[in-house]
Short mmCIF file of C-alpha atoms and ligand atoms in Angstrom, two decimals:
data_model
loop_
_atom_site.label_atom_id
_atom_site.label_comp_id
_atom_site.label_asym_id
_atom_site.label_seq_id
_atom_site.Cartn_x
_atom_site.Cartn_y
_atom_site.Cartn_z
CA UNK Y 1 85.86 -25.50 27.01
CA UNK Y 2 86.44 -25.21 30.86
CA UNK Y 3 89.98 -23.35 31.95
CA UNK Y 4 91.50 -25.04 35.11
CA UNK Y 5 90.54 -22.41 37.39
CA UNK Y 6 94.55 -22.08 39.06
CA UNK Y 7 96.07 -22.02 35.75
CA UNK Y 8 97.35 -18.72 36.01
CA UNK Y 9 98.75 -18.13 32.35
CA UNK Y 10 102.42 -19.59 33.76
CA UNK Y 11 104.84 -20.48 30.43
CA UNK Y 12 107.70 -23.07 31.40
CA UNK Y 13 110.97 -21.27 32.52
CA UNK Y 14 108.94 -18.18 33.13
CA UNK Y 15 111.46 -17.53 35.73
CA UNK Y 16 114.09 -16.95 33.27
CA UNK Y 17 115.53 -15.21 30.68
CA UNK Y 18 114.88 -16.96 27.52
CA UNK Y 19 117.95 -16.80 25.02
CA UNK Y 20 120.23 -15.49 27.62
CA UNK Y 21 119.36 -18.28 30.36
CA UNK Y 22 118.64 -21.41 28.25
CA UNK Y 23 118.44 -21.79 24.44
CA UNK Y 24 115.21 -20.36 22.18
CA UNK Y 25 113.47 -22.53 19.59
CA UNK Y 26 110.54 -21.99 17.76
CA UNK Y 27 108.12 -23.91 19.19
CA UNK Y 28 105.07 -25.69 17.64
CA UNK Y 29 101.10 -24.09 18.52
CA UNK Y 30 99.76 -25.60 21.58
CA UNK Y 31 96.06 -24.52 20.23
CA UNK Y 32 94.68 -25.03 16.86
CA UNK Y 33 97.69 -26.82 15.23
CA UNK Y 34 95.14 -28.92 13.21
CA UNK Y 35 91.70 -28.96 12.64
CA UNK Y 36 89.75 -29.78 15.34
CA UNK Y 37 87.64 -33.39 14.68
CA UNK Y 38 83.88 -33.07 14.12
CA UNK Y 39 82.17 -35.73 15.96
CA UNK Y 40 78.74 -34.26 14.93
CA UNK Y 41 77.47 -34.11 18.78
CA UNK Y 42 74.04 -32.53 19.67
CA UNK Y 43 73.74 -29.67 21.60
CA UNK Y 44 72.09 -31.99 24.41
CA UNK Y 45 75.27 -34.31 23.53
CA UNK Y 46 77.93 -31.70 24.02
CA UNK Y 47 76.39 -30.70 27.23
CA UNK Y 48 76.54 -33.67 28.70
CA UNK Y 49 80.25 -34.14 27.79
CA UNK Y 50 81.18 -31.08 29.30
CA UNK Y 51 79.35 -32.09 32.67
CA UNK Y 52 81.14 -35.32 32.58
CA UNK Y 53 84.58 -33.78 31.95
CA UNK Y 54 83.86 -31.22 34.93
CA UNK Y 55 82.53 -33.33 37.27
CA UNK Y 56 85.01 -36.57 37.18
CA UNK Y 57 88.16 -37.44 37.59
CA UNK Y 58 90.18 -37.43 34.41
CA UNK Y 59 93.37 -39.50 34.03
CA UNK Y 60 95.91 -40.36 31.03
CA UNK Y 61 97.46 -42.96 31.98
CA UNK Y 62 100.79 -42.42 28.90
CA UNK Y 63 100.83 -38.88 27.21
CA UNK Y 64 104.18 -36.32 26.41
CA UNK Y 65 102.14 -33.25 27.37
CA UNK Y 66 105.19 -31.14 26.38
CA UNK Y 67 105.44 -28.51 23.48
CA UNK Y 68 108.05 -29.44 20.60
CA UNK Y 69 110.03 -27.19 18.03
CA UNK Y 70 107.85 -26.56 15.23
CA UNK Y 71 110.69 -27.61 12.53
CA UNK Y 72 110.89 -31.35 13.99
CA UNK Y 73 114.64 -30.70 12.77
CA UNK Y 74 115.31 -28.98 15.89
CA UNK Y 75 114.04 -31.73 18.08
CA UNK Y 76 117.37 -33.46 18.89
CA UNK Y 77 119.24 -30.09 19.59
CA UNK Y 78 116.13 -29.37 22.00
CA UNK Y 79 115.98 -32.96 23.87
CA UNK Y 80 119.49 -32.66 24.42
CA UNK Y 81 118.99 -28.84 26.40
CA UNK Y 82 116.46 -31.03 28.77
CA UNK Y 83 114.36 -28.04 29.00
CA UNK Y 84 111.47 -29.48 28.05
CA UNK Y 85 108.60 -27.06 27.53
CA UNK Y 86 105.31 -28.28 29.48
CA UNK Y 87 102.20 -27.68 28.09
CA UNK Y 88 100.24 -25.70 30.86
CA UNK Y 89 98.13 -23.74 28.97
CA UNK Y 90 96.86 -26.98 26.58
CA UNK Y 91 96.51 -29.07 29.67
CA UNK Y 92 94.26 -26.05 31.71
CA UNK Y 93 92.22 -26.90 29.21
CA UNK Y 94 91.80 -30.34 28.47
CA UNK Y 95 89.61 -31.46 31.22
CA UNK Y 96 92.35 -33.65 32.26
CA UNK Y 97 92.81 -34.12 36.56
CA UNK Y 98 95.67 -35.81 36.12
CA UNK Y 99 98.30 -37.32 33.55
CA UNK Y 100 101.43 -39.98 33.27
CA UNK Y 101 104.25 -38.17 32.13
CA UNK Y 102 106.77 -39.67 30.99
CA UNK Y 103 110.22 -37.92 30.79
CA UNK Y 104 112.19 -37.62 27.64
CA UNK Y 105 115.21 -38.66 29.47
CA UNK Y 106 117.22 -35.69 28.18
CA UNK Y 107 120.53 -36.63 25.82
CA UNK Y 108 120.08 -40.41 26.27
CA UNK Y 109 117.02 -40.74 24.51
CA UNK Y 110 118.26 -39.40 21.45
CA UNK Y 111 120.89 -41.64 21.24
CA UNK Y 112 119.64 -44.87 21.36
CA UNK Y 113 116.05 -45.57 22.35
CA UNK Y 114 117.71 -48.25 24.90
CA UNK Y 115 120.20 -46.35 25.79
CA UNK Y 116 118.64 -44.13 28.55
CA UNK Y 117 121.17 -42.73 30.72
CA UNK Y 118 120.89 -41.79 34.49
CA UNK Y 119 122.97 -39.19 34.38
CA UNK Y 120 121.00 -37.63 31.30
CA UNK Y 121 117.66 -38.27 33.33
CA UNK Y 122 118.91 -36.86 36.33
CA UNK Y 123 119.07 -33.56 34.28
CA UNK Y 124 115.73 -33.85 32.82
CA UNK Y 125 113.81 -34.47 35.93
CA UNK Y 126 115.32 -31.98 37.83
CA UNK Y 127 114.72 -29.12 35.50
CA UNK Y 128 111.12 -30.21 34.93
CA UNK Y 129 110.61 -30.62 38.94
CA UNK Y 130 111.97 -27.08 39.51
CA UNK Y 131 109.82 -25.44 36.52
CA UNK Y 132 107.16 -27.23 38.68
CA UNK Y 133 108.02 -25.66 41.61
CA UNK Y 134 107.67 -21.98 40.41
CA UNK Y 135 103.93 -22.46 39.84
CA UNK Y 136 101.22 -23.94 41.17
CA UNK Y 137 98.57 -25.26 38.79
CA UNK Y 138 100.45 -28.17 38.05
CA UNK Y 139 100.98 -30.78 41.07
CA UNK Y 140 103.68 -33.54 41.05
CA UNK Y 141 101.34 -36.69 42.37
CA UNK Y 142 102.98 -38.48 45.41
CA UNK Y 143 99.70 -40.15 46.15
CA UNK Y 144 96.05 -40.98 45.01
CA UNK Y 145 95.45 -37.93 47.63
CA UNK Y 146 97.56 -35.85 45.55
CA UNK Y 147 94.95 -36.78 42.11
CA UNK Y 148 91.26 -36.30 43.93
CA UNK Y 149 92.69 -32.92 45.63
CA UNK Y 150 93.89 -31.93 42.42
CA UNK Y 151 90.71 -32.27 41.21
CA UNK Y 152 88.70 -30.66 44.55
CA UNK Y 153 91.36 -27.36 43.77
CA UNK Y 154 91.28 -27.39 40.28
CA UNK Y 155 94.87 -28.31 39.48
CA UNK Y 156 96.84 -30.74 37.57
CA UNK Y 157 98.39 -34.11 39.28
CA UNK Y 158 101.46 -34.97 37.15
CA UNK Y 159 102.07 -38.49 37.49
CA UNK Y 160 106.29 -38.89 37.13
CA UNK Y 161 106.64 -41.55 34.81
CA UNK Y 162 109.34 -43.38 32.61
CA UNK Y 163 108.99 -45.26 29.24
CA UNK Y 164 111.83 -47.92 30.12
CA UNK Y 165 113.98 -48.54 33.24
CA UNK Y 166 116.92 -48.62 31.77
CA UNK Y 167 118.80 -45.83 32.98
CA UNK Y 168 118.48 -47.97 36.55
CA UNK Y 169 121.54 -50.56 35.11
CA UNK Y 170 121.72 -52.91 37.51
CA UNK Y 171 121.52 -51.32 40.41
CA UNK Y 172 118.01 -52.22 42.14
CA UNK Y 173 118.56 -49.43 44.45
CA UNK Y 174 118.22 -46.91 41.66
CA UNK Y 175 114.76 -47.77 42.01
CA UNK Y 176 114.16 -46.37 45.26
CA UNK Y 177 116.38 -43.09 44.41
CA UNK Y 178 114.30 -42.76 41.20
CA UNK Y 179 110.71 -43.07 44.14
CA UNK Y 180 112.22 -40.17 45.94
CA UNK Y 181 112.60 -37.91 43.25
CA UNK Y 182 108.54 -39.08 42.86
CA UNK Y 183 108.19 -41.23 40.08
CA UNK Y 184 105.29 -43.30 39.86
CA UNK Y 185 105.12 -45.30 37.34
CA UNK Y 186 108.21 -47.33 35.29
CA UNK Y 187 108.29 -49.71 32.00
CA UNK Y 188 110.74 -52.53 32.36
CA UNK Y 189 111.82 -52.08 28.96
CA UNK Y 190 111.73 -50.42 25.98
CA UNK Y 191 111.32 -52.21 22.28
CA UNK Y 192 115.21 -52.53 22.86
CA UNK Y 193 115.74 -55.34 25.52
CA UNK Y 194 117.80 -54.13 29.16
CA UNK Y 195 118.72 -55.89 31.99
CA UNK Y 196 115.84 -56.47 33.42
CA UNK Y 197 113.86 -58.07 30.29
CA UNK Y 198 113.64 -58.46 26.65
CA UNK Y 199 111.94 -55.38 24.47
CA UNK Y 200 109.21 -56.15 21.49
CA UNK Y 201 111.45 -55.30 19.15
CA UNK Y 202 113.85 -58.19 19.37
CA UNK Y 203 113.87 -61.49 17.61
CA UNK Y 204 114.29 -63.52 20.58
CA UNK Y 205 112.27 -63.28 23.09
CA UNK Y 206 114.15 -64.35 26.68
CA UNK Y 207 111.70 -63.22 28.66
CA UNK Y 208 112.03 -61.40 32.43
CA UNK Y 209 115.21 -62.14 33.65
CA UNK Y 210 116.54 -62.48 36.94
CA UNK Y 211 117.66 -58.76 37.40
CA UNK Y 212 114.34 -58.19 36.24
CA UNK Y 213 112.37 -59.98 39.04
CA UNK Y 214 114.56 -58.49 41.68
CA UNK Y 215 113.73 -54.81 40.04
CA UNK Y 216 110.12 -56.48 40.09
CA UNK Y 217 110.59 -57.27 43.83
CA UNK Y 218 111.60 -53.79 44.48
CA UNK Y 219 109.05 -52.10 42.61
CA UNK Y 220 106.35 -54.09 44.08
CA UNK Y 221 107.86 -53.67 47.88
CA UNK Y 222 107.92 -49.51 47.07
CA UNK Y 223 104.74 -49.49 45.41
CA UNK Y 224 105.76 -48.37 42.30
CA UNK Y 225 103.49 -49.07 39.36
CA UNK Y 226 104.85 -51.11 36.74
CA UNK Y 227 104.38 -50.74 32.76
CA UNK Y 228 105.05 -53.42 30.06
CA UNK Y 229 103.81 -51.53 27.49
CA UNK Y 230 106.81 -51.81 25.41
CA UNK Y 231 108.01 -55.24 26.87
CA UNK Y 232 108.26 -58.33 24.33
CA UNK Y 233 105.21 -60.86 24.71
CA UNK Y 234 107.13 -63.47 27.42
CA UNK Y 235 108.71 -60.50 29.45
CA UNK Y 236 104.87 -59.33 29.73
CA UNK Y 237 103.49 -62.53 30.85
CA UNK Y 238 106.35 -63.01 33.64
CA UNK Y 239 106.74 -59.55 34.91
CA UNK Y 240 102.26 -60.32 35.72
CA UNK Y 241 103.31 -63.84 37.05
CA UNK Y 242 106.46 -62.31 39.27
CA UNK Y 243 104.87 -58.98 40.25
CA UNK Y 244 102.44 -59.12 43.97
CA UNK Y 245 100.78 -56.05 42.84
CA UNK Y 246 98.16 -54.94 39.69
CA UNK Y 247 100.53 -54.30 36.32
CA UNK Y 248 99.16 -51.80 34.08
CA UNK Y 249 99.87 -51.69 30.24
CA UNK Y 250 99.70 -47.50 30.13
CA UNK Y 251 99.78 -47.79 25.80
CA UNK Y 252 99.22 -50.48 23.21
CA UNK Y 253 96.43 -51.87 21.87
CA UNK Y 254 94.79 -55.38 21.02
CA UNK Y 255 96.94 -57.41 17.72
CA UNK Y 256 93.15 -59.10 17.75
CA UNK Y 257 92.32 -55.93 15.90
CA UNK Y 258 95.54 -55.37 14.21
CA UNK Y 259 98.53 -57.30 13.90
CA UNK Y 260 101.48 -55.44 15.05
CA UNK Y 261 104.03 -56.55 18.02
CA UNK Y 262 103.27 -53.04 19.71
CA UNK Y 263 100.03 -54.40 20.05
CA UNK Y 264 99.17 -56.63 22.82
CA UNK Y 265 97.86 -60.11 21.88
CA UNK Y 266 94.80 -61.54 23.79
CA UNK Y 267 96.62 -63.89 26.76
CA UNK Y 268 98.63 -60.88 27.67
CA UNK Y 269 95.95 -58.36 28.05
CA UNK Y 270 93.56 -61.49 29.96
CA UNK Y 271 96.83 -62.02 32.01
CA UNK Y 272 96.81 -58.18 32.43
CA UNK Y 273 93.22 -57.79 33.66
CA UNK Y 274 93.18 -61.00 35.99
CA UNK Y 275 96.20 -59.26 37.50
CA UNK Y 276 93.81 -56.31 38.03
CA UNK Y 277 95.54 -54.05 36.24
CA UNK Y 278 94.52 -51.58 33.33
CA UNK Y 279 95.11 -51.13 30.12
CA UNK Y 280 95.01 -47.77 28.70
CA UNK Y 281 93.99 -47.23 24.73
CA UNK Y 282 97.29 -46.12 22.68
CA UNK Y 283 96.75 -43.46 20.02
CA UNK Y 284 100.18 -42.38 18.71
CA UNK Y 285 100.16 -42.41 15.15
CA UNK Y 286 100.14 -45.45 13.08
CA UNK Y 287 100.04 -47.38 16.29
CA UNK Y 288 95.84 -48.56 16.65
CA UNK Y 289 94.89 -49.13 13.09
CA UNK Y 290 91.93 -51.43 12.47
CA UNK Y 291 91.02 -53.29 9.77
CA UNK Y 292 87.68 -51.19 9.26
CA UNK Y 293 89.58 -47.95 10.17
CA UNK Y 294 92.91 -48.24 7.84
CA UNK Y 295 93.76 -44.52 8.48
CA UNK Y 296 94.50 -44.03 11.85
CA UNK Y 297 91.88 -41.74 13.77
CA UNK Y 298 89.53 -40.91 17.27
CA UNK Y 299 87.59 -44.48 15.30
CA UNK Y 300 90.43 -47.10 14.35
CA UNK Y 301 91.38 -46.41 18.14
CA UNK Y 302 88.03 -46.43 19.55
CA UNK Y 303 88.08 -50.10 17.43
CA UNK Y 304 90.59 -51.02 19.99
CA UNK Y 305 88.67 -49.80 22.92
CA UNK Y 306 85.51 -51.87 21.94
CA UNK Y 307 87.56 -55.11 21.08
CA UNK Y 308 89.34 -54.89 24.97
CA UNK Y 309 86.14 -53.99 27.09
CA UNK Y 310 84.62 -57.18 25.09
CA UNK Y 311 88.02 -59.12 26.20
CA UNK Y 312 89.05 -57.62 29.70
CA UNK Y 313 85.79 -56.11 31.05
CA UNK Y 314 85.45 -52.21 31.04
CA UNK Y 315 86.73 -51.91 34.57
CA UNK Y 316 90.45 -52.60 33.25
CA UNK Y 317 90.26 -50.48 30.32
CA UNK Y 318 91.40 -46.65 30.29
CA UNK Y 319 93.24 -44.60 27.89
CA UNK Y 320 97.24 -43.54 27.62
CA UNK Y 321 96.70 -41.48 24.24
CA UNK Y 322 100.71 -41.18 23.94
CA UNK Y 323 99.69 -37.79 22.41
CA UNK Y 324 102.11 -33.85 22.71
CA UNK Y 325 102.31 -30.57 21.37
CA UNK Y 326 103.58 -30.60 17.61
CA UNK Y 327 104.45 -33.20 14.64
CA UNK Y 328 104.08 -36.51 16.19
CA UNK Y 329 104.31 -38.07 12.86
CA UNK Y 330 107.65 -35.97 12.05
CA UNK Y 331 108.96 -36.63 16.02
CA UNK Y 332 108.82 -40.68 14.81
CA UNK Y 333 110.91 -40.00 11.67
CA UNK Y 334 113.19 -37.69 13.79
CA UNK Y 335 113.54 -40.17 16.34
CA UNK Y 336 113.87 -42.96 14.40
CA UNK Y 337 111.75 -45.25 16.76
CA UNK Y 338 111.40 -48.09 14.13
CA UNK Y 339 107.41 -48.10 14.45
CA UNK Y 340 107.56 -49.32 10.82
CA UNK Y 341 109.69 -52.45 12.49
CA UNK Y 342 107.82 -53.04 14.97
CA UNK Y 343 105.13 -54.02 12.66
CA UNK Y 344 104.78 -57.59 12.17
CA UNK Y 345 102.80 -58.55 8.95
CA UNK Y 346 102.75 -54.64 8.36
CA UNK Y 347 99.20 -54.95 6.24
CA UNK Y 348 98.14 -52.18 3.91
CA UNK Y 349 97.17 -48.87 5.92
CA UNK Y 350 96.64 -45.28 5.13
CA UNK Y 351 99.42 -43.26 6.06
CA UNK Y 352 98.62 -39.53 8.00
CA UNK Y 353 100.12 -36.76 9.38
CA UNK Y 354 98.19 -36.50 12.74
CA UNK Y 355 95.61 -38.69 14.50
CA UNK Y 356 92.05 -36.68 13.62
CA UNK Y 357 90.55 -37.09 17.31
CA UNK Y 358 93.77 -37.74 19.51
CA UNK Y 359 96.23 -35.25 18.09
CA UNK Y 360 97.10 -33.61 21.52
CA UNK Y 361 96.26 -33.85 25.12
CA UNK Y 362 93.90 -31.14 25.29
CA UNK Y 363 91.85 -32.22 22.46
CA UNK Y 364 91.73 -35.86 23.31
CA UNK Y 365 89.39 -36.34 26.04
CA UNK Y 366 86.18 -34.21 24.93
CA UNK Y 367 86.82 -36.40 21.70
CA UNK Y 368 86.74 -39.72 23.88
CA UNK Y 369 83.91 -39.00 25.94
CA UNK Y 370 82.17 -37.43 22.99
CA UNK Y 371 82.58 -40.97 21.47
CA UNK Y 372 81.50 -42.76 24.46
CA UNK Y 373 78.57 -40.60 24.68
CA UNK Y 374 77.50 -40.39 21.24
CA UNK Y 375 77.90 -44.65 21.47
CA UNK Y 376 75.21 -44.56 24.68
CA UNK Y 377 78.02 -45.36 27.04
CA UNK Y 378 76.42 -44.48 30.60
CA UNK Y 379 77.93 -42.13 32.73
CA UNK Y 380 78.92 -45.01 35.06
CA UNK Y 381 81.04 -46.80 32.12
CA UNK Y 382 82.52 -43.83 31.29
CA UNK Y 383 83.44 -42.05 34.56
CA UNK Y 384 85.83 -45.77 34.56
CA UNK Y 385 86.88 -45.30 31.53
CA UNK Y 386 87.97 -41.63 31.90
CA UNK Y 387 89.52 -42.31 34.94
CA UNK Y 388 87.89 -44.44 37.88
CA UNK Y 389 89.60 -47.58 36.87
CA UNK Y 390 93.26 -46.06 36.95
CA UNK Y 391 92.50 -44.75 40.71
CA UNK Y 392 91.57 -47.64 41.82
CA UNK Y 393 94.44 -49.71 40.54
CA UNK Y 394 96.53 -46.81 41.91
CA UNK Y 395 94.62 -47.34 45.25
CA UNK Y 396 95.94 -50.73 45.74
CA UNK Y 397 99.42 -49.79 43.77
CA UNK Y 398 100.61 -46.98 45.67
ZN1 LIG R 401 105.91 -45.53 24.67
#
């Protein structure tokens, strides 16, 4: 394992008191929470991961790489402080040049996951921007300039991104405030619909609407990257009909493989690809099941990954591993996300507590590329895969 040579051994709020400044809470491991997953690689194997993960560009295209409270319990009292820990020391050693991360939206996303307030994310990315600020291994990426000299200096690009823009209203010129203050990368809508679209979650499905293809419009004129990972089926296919630029799914998988509505199905993910977007591989639990794989783990997801290269063509697959630090599993229950709902014929799986593979963002990478590479991948399908495909959609994105 390779240690971002700038990480520096910075902790999040280092620049304050903790317990006088800003509330303590026990926080979950960032290292060794769970096993680690034994792919079984050969020496010869693991060396040639390790050259691949130092050499190329890495990018997650959806991850949390944040550290929760231990006792999942606490995790509405700590969303609601905004203080969100980052996960430097986990990420200095993932491999990872850059990563989509998406904000937790402070208060609002605890109170309804459609019911993301500006105000509340004004608070939460302006705390996380300033604990940026006091170090410098982590970058905030403005540009595809700010990923490739991350990786020339040995740093991380965080990519600002948001699960849902909701917290925009209907006020199209949120969009350009929200640009400013260097996000990246937006959802239309979460499973809950907004006014820009309807949400996978809902029984009806209206589609984009016309809010929606003005935000569209907006996004497409900033060069903002759009997300319809969480968008209902219809509000998918318009947003790729409406939108001039490349729209990226950053987390779902295929409902070819299994049949779920947080899956995509095929004409989506086609419409996706002929757009010229990417799709990257989703891996939070009890999300990409397979029917060979029926408890979720590194091969149920790498099911998904097989079944959309064969669909799409490698070049607009990635992965958005939707992983953090601590209980992902208890995080669901705490949040009350309705993944169980979201299920459509819901058949017979294995419930577990973490994904063995893709349990956190440092862990997740040498586990994909170990896969790749123990699967005879070459290194020019995987260095796309890992990363190449996402900068080049963000080249003609951004
Ligand atoms: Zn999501």
């Amino acid at each position: 394992m390779t240690v971002a040579r700038r990480y520096s051994g910075y902790r999040s709020y280092d620049y304050l008191e903790e317990g006088t400044d800003y509330r303590s809470f026990h926080l979950a491991a960032d290292r060794d929470r769970v096993p680690g997953h034994e792919l079984g690689l050969s020496d010869a194997q693991r060396q040639r991961v390790q050259r691949i993960l130092d050499e190329e560009i890495v990018i997650s295209l959806h991850d949390h790489p944040h550290i929760y409270p231990d006792d999942m319990s606490e995790l509405i009292p700590y969303v609601k402080t905004g203080r969100t820990r980052t996960g430097y020391r986990g990420l200095s050693e993932s491999g990872m040049t850059a990563v989509f991360d998406n904000l937790m939206d402070g208060y609002g996303c605890v109170t309804s996951s459609a019911g993301w307030k500006w105000d509340d994310l004004m608070v939460d990315l302006g705390l996380r921007l300033c604990d940026f600020a006091k170090q410098d291994y982590v970058r905030v990426a403005y540009s595809v300039d700010d990923i490739t000299e991350a990786h020339r200096e040995g740093q991380l690009a965080m990519v600002l991104s948001l699960e849902a823009a909701t917290a925009i209203e209907n006020e199209v010129d949120r969009i350009d405030m929200l640009y400013g203050f260097g996000i990246r990368q937006m959802g239309v809508v979460y499973s809950e619909s907004n006014n820009l679209g309807s949400g996978l979650k809902e029984p009806g499905d209206g589609g984009l609407t016309t809010f929606g293809r003005r935000a569209i419009e907006r996004m497409n004129k900033l060069g903002m990257a759009i997300d319809v990972s969480h968008s209902s089926d219809q509000t998918c296919l318009d947003v790729i009909e409406a939108s001039t630029a490349p729209v990226l799914i950053t987390h779902a998988g295929a409902r070819g493989v299994w049949p779920s509505r947080r899956m995509k199905p095929d004409d989506v993910l086609l419409a996706c690809a002929r757009s010229g977007g990417v799709l990257g591989i989703e891996a939070a639990p009890h999300t990409t099941i397979s029917p060979g794989h029926r408890a979720h783990s590194l091969e149920s997801v790498m099911d998904h990954f097989v079944y959309c290269v064969d669909l799409m063509g490698i070049e607009h697959v990635g992965f958005g591993p939707d992983t953090l630090y601590g209980d992902h599993v208890g995080l669901h229950s705490a949040f009350d996300l309705g993944i169980r709902q979201d299920m459509v014929n819901w058949p017979e799986f294995t419930e577990v507590p973490y994904v063995s593979g893709l349990e956190n963002p440092t862990e997740n990478f040498f586990n994909i590329v170990g896969w790749l590479v123990q699967h005879d991948y070459s290194d020019d399908e995987i260095r796309a895969v890992i990363g190449g495909n996402v900068l080049r959609v963000l080249n003609q994105i951004w």
